[in-house]
CSV table of C-alpha atoms in Angstrom, one decimal:
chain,number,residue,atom,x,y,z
A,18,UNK,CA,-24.6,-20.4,106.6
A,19,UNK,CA,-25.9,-22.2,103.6
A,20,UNK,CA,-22.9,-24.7,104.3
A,21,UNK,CA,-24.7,-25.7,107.3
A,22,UNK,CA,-28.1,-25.4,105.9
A,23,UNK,CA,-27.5,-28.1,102.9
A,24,UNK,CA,-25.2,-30.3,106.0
A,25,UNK,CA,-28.2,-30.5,107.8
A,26,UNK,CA,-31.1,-30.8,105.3
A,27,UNK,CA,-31.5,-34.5,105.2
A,28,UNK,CA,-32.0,-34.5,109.4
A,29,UNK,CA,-34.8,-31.7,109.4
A,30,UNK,CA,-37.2,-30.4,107.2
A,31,UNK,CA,-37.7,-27.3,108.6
A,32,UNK,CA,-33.7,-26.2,107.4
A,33,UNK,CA,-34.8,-23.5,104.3
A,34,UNK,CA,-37.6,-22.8,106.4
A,35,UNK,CA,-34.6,-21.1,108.9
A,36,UNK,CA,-32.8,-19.8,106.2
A,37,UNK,CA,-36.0,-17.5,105.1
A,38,UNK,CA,-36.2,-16.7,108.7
A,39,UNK,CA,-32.3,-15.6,109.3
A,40,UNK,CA,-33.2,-13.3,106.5
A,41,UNK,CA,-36.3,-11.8,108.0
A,42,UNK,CA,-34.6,-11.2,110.9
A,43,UNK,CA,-31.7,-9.6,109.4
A,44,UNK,CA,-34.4,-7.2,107.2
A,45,UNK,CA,-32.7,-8.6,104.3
A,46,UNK,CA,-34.2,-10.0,101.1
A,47,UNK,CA,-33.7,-13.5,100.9
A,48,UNK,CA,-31.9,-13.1,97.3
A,49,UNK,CA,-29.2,-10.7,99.3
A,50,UNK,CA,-28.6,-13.2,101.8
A,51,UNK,CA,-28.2,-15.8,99.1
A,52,UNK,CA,-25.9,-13.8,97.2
A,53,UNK,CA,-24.1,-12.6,99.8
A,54,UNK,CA,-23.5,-15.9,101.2
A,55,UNK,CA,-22.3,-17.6,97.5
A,56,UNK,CA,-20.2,-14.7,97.2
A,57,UNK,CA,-18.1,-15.3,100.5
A,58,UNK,CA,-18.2,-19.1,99.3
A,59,UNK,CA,-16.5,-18.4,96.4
A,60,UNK,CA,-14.0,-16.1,98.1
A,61,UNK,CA,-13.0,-18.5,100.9
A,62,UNK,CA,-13.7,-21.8,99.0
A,63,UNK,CA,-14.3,-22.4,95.3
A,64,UNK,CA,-15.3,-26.2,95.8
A,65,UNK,CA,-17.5,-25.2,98.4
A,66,UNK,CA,-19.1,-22.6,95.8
A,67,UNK,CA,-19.2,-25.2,93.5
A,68,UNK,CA,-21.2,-27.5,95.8
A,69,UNK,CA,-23.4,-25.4,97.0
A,70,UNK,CA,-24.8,-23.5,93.4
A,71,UNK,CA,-26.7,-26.7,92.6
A,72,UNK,CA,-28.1,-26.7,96.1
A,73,UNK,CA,-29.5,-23.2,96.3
A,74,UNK,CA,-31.2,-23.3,92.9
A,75,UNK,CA,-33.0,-26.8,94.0
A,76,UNK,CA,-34.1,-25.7,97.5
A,77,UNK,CA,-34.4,-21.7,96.9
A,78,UNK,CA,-35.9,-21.9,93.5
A,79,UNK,CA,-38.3,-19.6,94.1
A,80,UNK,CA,-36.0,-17.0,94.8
A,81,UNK,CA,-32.7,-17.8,92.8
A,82,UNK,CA,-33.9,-18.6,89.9
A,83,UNK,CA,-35.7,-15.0,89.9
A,84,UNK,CA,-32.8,-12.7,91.0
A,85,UNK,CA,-30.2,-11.4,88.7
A,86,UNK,CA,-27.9,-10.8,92.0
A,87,UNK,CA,-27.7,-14.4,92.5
A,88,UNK,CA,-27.2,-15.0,88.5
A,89,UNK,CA,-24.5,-12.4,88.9
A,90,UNK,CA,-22.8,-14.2,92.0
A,91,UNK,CA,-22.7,-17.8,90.2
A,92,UNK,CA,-21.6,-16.2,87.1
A,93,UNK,CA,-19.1,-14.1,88.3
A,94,UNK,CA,-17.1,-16.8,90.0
A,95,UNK,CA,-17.9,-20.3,88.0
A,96,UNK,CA,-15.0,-21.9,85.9
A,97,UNK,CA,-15.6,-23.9,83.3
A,98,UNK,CA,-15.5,-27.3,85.0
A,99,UNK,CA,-18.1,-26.0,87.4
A,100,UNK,CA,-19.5,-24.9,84.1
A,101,UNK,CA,-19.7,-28.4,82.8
A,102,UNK,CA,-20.9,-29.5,86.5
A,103,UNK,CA,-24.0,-27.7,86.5
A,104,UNK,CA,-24.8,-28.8,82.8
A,105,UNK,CA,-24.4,-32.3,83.6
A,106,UNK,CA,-27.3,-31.3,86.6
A,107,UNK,CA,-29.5,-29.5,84.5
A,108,UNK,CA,-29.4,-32.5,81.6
A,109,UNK,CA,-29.8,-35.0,84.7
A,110,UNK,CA,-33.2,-32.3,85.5
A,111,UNK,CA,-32.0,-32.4,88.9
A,112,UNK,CA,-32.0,-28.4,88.8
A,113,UNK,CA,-33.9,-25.9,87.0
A,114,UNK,CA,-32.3,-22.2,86.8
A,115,UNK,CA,-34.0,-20.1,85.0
A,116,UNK,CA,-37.7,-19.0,85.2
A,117,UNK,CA,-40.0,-17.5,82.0
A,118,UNK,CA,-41.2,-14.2,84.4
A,119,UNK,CA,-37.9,-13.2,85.5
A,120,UNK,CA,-36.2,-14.3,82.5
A,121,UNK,CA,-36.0,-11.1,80.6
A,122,UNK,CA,-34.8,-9.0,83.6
A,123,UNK,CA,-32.0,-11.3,84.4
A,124,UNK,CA,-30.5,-11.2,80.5
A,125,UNK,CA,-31.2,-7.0,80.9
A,126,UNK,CA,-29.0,-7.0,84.2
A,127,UNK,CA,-26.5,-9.5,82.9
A,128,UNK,CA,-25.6,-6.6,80.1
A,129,UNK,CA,-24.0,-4.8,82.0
A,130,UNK,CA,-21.5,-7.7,83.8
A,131,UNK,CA,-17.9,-8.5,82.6
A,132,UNK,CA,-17.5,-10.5,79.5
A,133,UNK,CA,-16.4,-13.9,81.5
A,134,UNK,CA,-19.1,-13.7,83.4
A,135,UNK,CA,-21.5,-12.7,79.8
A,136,UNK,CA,-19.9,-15.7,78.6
A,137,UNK,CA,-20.8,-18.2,82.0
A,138,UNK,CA,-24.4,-16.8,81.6
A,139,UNK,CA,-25.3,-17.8,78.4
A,140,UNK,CA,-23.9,-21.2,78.3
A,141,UNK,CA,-26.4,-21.9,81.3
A,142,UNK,CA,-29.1,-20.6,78.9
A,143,UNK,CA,-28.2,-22.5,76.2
A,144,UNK,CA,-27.9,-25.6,78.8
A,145,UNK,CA,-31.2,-25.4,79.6
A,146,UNK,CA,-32.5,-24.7,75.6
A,147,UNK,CA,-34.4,-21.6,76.4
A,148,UNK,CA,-36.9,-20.6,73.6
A,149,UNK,CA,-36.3,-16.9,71.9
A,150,UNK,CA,-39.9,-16.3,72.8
A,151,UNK,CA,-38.9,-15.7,76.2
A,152,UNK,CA,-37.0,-12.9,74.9
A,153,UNK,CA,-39.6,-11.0,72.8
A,154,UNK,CA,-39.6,-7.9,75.2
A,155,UNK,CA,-35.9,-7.7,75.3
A,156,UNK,CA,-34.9,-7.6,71.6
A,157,UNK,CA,-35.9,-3.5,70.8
A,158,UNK,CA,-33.7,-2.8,73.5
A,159,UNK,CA,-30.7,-4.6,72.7
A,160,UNK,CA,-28.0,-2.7,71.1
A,161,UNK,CA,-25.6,-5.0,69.0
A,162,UNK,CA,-22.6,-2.3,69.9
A,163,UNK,CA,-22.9,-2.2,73.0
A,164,UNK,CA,-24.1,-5.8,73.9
A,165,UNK,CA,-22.2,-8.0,71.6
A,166,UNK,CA,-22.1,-11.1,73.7
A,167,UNK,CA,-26.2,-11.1,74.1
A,168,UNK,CA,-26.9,-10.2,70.8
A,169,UNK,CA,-24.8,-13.3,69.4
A,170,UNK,CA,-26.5,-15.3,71.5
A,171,UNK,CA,-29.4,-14.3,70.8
A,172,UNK,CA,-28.7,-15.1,67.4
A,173,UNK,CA,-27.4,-18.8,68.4
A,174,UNK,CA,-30.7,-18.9,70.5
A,175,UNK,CA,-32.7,-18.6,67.1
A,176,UNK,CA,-30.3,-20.8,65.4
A,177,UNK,CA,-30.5,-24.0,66.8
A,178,UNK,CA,-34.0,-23.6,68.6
A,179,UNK,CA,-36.9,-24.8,67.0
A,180,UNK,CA,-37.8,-21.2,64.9
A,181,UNK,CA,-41.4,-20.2,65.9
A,182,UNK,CA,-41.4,-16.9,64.0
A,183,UNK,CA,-44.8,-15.5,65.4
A,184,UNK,CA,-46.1,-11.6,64.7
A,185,UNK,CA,-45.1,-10.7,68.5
A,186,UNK,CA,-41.4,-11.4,67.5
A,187,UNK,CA,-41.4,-10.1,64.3
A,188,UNK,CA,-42.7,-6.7,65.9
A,189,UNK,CA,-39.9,-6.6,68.6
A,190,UNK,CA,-37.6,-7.2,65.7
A,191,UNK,CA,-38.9,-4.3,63.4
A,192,UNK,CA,-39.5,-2.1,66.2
A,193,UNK,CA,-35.6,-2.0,66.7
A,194,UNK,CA,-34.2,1.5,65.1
A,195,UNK,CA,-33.1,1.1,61.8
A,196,UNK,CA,-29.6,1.8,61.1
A,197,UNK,CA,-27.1,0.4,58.3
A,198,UNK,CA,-24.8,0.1,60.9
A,199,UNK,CA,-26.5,-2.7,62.7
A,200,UNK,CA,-27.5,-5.9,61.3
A,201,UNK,CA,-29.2,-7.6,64.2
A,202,UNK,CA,-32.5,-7.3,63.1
A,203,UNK,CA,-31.6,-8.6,59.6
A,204,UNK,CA,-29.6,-11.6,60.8
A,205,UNK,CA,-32.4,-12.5,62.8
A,206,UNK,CA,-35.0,-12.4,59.9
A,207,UNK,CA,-32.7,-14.2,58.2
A,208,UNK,CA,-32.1,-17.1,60.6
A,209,UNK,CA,-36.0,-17.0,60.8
A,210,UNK,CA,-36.5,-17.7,56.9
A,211,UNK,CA,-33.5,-20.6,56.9
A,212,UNK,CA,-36.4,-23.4,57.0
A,213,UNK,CA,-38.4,-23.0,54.2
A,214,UNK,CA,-41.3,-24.0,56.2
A,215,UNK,CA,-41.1,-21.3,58.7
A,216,UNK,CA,-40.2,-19.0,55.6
A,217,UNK,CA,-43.7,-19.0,53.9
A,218,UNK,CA,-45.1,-17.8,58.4
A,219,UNK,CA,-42.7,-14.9,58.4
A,220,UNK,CA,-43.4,-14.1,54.9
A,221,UNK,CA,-47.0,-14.0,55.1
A,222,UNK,CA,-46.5,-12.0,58.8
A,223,UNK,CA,-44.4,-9.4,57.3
A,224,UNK,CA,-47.3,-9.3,54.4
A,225,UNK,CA,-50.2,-8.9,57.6
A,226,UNK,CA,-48.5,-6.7,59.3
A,227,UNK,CA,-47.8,-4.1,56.3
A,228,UNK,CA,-51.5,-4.5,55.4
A,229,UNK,CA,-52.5,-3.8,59.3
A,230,UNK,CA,-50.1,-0.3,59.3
A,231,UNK,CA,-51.8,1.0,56.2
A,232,UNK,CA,-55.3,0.2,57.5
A,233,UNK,CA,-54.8,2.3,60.7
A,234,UNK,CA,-52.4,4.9,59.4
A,235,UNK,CA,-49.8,3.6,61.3
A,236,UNK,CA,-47.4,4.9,58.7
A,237,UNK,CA,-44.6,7.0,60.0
A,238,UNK,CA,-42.0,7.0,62.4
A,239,UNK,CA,-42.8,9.1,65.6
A,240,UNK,CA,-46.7,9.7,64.7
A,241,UNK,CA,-48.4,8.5,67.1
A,242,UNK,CA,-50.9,10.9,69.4
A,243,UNK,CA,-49.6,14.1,70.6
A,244,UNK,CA,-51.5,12.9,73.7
A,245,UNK,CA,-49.6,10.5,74.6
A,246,UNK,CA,-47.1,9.9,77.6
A,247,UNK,CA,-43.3,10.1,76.4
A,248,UNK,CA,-42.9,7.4,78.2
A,249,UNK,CA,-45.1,5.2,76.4
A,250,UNK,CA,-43.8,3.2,73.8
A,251,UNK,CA,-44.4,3.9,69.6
A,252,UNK,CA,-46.4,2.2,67.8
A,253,UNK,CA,-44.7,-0.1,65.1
A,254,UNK,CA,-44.9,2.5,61.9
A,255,UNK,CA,-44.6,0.8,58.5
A,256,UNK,CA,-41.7,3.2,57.8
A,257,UNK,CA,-39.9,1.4,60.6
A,258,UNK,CA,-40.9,-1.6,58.8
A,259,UNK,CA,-40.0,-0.5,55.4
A,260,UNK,CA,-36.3,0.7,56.7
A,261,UNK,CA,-35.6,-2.5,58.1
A,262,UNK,CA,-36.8,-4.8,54.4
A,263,UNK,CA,-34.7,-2.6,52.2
A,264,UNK,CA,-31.8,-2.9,54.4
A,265,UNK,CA,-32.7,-6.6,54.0
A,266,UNK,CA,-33.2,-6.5,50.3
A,267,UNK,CA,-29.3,-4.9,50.3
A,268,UNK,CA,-27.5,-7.4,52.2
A,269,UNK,CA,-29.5,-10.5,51.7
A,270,UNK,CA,-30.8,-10.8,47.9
A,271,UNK,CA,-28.6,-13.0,45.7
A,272,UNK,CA,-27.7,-15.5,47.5
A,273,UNK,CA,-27.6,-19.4,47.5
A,274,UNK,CA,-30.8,-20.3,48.7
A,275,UNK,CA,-32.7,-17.1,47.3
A,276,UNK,CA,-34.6,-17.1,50.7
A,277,UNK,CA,-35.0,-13.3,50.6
A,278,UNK,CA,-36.5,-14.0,47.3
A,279,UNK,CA,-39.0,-15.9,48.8
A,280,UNK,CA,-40.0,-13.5,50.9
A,281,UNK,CA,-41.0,-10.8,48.6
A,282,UNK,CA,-42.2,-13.2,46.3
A,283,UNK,CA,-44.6,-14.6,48.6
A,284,UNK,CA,-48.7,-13.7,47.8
A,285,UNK,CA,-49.3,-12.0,51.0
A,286,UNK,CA,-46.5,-9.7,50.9
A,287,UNK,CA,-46.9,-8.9,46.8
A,288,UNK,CA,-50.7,-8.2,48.2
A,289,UNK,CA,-49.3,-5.4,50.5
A,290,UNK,CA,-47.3,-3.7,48.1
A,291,UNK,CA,-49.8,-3.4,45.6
A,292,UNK,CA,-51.9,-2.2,48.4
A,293,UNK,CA,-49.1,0.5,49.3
A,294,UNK,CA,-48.8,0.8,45.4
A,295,UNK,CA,-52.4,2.5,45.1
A,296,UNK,CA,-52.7,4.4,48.4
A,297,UNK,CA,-51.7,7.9,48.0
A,298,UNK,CA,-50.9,8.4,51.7
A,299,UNK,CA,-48.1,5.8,51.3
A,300,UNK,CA,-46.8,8.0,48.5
A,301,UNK,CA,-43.6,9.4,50.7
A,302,UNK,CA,-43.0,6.2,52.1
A,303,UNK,CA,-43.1,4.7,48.0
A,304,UNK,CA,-40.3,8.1,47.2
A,305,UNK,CA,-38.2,7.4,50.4
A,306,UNK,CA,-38.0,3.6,49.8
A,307,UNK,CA,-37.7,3.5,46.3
A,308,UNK,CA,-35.2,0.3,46.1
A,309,UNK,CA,-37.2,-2.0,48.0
A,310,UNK,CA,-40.2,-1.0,45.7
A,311,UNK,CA,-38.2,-1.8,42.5
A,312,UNK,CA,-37.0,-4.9,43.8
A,313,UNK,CA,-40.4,-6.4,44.4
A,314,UNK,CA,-42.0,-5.1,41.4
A,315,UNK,CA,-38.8,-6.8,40.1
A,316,UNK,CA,-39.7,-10.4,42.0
A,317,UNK,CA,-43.3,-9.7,41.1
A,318,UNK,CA,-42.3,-9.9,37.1
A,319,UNK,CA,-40.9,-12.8,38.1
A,320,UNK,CA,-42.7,-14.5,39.6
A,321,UNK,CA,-45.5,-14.4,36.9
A,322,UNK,CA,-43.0,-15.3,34.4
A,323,UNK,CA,-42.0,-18.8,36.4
A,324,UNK,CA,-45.6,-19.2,36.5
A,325,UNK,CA,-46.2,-18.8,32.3
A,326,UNK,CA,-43.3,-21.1,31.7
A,327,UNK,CA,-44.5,-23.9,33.6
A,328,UNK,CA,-47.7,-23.4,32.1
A,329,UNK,CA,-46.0,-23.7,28.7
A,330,UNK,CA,-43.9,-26.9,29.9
A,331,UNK,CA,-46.8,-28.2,31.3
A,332,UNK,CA,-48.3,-28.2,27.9
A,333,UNK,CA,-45.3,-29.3,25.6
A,334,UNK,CA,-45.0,-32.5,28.3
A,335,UNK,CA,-48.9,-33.0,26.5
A,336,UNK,CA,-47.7,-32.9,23.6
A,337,UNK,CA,-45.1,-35.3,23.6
A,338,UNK,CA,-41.6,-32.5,23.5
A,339,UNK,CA,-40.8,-32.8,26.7
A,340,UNK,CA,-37.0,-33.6,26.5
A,341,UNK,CA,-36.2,-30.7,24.3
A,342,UNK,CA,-38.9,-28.0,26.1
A,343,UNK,CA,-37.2,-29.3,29.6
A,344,UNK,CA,-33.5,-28.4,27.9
A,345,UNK,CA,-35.1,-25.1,26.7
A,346,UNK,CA,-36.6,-24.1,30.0
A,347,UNK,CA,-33.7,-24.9,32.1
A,348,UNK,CA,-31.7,-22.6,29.7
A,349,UNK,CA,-34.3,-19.6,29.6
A,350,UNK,CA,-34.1,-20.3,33.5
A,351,UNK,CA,-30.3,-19.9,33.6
A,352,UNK,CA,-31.1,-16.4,31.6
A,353,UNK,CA,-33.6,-15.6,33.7
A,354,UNK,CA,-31.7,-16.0,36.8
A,355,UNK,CA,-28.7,-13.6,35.4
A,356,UNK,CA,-30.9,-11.3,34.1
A,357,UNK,CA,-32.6,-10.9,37.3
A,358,UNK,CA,-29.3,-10.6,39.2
A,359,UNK,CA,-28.2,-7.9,36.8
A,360,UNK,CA,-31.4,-6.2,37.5
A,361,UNK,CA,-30.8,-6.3,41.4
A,362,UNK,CA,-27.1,-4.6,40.8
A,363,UNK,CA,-28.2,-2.0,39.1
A,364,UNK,CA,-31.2,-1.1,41.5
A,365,UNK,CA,-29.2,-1.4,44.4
A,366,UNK,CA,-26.1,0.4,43.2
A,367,UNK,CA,-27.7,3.0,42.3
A,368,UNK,CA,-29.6,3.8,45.3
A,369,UNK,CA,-25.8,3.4,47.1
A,370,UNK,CA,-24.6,5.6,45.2
């Protein structure tokens, strides 16, 4: 039917407004007749499926670009040169597929399709540059095991999008479960902190947010109100929090750019642990997640011994020894930087082991 629909939709107006129709009649949804009619498209004619995809997401926008049957239909039975067809007509912005509303439910049905069709999916999304923020809700409910080909992709969403690393997504991320088995949240953290203008946001985020938990007792997992429905959600605990930063400080410290440095280094986060540092209610939280606490008392010492020594080479450049001061300091750096990597193995291995 929607062969004959798209034949005659330059002669009448009035064309989709019979397709809606049909659909009432039938009792259907419109989505089921949609998907119903790709489906035998692409069973009888893949050309004719081909032609018609661009079709139904122009003139049944509405209703396509919400329904994760439809998604399942195209993806199901696209190749990759009606892969590269499509692209070309969402680059021409002759078709929009995807809508920010329905967004999230569409990626939460399309985990439980076939890999091909996993794999169809999200090179439409990346066609059409969605922004991670659209996928804020999603991301404490995807589980890397199981949903391998979304999780990546999540992870190339992040990647190559402009990084907007706002407190809502930083929550979703944290309020993932901790396990050592599952790097997800990590890898996103890290892709978050790559700029080093976006670093000082998450850094100063993950600071705000520790300061918030201790200020209304937020501070373990599972202890919210006795009251509440099961079905509610928890609140974000700074344990959670806590789990998920020293599993960070183990996999991401000591490397090239030092941008996990950064982030323990940074004001706002130093603030918070100096906060936790002094409140005796953190105390089992300080006990369970001993590492993470040595390693920023660690990046702390650190930190206020880069500041002395450019004090001090700020002052020999004064006094007219700057060539052999700047030789000095860039040896004592070198030092510094060996000491303090000799000072992360040993805290770290011994909590492994």
């Amino acid at each position: 039917m929607l062969f004959f629909i798209k034949a005659n939709d330059g002669l009448s107006s009035e064309c989709i407004s019979c397709y809606r129709d049909v659909a009432r009649a039938r009792g259907e949804e419109i989505e089921t007749l949609i998907s119903a009619d790709l489906q035998q498209c692409a069973l009888d004619d893949d050309r004719l499926f081909a032609f018609l995809v661009p079709y139904v997401f122009q003139k049944l926008d509405v209703e396509a670009g919400a329904s994760a049957s439809v998604f399942g239909v195209v993806c199901s039975h696209i190749d990759a040169r009606q892969i590269m067809q499509l692209i070309g007509e969402i680059v021409r912005e002759n078709v929009v597929l995807f809508r920010k509303d329905s967004f999230a439910q569409i990626v939460s049905a399309s985990l439980d399709w076939p890999t091909t069709a996993q794999w169809a999916f999200w090179h439409l999304v990346h066609a059409e540059g969605i922004p991670g923020e659209w996928l804020i809700q999603l991301l404490p409910k995807l589980k890397s095991s199981q949903h391998a080909e979304a999780a990546a992709n999540v992870m190339l969403m992040l990647k190559r999008a402009d990084r907007d690393p706002n407190m809502n997504m930083l929550r979703a991320l944290f309020s993932r479960p901790p396990s050592s088995e599952d790097t997800f949240t990590i890898d996103c953290i890290k892709i978050l902190i790559e700029d080093p203008s976006t670093c000082k946001r998450v850094s100063d985020n993950v600071g705000n947010l520790l300061k918030k938990q201790m200020a209304a007792g937020d501070l373990h997992m599972g202890s919210g109100s006795k009251s509440a429905s099961k079905k509610s959600p928890q609140k974000l605990s700074m344990e959670q929090v806590l789990a998920h930063l020293e599993h960070f400080t183990q996999l991401c410290l000591m490397k090239e750019k030092k941008s996990a440095e950064q982030i323990f280094s940074n004001a706002t986060v130093l603030e918070a642990f100096q906060e936790a540092e002094k409140n005796d209610k953190v105390a089992p939280l300080r006990s369970k997640f001993a590492q993470l606490f040595a390693v920023v008392n660690i990046l702390r010492d650190e930190s206020r011994d880069k500041e002395q020594s450019s004090r001090t080479l700020r002052g020999n450049r004064g006094s007219g020894s700057s060539s052999s001061a700047s030789k000095t300091s860039r040896h004592k750096e070198e030092d510094k930087d060996l000491l303090l990597a000799n000072r992360f193995s040993i805290v770290i291995d011994s909590e492994l082991n």
